[in-house]
Tab-separated table of C-alpha atoms in Angstrom:
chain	number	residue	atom	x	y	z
A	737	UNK	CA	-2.079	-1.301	28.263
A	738	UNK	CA	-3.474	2.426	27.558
A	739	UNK	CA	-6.422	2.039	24.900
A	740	UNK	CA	-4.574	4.520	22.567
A	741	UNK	CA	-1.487	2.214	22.963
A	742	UNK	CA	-0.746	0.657	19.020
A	743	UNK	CA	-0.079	-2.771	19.841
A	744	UNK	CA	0.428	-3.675	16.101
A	745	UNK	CA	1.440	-0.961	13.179
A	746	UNK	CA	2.382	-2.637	9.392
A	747	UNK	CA	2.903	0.324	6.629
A	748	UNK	CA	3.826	-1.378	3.210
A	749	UNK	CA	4.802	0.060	0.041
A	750	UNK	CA	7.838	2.394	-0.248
A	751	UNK	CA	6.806	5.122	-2.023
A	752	UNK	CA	9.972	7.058	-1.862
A	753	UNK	CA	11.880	4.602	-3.468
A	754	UNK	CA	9.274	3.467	-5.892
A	755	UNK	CA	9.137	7.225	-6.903
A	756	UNK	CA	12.880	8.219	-6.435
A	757	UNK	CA	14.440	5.473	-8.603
A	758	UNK	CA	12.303	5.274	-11.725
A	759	UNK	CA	12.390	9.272	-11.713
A	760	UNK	CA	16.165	9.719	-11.239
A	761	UNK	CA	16.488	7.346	-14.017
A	762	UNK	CA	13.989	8.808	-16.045
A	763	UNK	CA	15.938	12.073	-15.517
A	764	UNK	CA	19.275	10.783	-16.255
A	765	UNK	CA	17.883	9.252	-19.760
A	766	UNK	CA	16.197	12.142	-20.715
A	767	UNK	CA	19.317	14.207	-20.146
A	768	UNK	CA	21.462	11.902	-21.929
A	769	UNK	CA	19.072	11.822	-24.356
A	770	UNK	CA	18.889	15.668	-25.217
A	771	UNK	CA	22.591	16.167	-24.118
A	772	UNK	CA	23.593	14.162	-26.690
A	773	UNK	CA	21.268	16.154	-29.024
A	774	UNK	CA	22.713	19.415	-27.826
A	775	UNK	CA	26.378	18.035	-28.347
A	776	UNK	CA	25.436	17.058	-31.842
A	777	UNK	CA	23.518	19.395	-33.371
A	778	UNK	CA	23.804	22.527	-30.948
A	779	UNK	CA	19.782	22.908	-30.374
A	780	UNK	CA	17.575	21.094	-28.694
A	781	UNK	CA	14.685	19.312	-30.050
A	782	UNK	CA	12.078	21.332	-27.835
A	783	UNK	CA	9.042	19.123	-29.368
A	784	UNK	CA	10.279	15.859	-28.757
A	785	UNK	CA	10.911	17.393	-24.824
A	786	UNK	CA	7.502	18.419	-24.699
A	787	UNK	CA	5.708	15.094	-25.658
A	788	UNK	CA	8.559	12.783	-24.073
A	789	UNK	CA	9.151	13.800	-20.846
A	790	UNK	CA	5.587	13.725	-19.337
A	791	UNK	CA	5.392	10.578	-21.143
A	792	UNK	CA	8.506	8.842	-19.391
A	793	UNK	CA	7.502	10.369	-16.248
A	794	UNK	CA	4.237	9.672	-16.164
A	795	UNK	CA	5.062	6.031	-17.024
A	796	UNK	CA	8.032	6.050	-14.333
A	797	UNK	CA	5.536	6.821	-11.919
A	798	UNK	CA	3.477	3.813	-12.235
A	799	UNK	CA	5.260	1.931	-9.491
A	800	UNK	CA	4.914	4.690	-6.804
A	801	UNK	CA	2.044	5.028	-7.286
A	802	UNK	CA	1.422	1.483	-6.653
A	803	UNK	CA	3.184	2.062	-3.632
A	804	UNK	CA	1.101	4.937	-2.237
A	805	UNK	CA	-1.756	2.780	-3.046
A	806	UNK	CA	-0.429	-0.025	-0.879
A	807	UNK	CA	0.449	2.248	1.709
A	808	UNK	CA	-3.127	4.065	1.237
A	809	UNK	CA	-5.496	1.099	1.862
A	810	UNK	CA	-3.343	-1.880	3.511
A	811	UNK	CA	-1.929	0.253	6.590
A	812	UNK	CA	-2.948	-1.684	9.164
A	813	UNK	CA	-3.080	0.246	13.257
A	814	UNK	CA	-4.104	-1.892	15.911
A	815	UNK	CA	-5.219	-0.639	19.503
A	816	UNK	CA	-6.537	-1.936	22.136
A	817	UNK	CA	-9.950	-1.059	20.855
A	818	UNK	CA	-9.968	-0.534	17.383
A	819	UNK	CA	-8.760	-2.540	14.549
A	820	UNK	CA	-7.895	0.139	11.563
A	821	UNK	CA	-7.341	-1.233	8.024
A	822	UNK	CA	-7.009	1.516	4.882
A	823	UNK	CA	-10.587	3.201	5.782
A	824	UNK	CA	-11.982	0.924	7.700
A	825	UNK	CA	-12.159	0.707	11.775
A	826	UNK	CA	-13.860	-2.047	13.570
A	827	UNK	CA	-14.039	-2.374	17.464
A	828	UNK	CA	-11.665	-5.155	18.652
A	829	UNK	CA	-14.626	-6.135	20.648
A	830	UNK	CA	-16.870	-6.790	17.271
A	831	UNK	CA	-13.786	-9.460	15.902
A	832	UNK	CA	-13.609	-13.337	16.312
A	833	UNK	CA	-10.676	-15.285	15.306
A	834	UNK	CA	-12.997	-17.762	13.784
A	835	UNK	CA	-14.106	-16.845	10.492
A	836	UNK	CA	-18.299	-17.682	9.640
A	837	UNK	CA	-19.181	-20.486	7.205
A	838	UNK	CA	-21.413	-18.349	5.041
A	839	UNK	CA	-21.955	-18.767	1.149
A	840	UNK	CA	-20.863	-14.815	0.578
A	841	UNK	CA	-17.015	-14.195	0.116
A	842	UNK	CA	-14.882	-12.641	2.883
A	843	UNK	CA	-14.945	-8.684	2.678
A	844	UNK	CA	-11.826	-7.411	2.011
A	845	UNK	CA	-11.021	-4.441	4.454
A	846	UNK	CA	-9.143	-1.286	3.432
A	847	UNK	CA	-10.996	-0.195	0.583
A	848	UNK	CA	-8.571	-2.227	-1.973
A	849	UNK	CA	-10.121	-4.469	-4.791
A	850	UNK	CA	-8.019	-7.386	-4.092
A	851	UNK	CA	-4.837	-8.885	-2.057
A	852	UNK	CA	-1.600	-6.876	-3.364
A	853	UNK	CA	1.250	-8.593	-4.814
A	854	UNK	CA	3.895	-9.653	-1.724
A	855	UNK	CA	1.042	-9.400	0.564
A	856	UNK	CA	-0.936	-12.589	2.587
A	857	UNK	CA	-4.721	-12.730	3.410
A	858	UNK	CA	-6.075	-13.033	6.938
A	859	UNK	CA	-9.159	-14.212	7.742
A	860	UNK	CA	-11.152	-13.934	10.462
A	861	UNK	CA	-14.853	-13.050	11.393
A	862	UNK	CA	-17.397	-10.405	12.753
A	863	UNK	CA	-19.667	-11.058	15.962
A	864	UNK	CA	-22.133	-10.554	13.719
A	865	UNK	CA	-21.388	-12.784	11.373
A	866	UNK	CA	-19.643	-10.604	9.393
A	867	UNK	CA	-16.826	-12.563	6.949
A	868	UNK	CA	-13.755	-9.938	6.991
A	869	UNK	CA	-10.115	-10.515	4.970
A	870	UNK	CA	-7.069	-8.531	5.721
A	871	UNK	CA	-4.035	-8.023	3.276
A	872	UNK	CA	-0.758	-8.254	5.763
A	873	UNK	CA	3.055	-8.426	5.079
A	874	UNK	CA	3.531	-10.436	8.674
A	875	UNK	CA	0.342	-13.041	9.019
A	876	UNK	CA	1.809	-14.727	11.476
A	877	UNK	CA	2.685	-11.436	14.232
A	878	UNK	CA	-0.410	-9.823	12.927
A	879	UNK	CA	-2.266	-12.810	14.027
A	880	UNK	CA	-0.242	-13.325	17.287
A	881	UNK	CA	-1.344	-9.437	18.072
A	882	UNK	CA	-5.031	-9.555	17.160
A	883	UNK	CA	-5.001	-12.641	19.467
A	884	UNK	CA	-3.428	-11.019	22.498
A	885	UNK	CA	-5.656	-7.890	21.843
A	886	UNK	CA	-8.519	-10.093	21.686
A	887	UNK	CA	-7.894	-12.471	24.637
A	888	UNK	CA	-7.119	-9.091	27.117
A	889	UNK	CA	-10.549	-7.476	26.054
């Protein structure tokens, strides 16, 4: 195995869609919406399109960016070498399956406040001592990886 190989990759959120969808449908309502203004009374109601639409779009874009949040700080790359979560990077070398019986709480790694929605925690510990959590779609192949990393370094 090269050290550059990625022996494990998870990417979650879908921003596209999470985007897309909301917005196309915003679009379509708004259009409806002033169509049917246009049809009726042959202007359109330029001050209500000035307030509404970056109001429904802004609030259609709520779950995107939720997405490109996920996607931001829970991508997870693993090497060979180098376990990469969100923005942080730990050498494989530095990780223990077994996580340390301290009295502080796991840190979570990625740069996220907490475990997302439709995401698992993994635990597992630093060399050091170090307590670390990771937010993963898969647990169980994320584990199985991490393990065979581990074992062939």
């Amino acid at each position: 195995m090269s050290d550059t190989e990625i022996v494990y990759m998870e990417r979650p959120g879908k921003p596209k869609l999470w985007l897309g969808v909301p917005w196309a449908l915003c679009a379509a309502l708004l259009t409806w919406s002033f169509g049917k203004a246009w049809v009726q009374e042959h202007e359109l109601p330029l001050d209500a399109m000035v307030v509404l639409t970056p109001l429904f779009f802004g609030v259609a874009s709520i779950p995107g960016l939720v997405s490109l949040s996920k996607r931001r700080y829970n991508t997870i790359t693993l090497t060979s070498r180098t376990l990469r979560v969100g923005r942080h990077t730990i050498p494989v070398a530095d990780i223990t399956l077994h996580p340390p019986a301290t009295s502080r709480g796991p840190r979570l790694l990625g740069g996220g406040y907490d475990v997302p929605l439709g995401m698992q925690a993994v635990e597992f510990g630093g060399r050091g001592g170090e307590h670390y959590l990771v937010a993963t779609k898969n647990p169980q192949a994320f584990l199985a990886a991490l393990t065979r990393v581990i074992d062939e370094s």
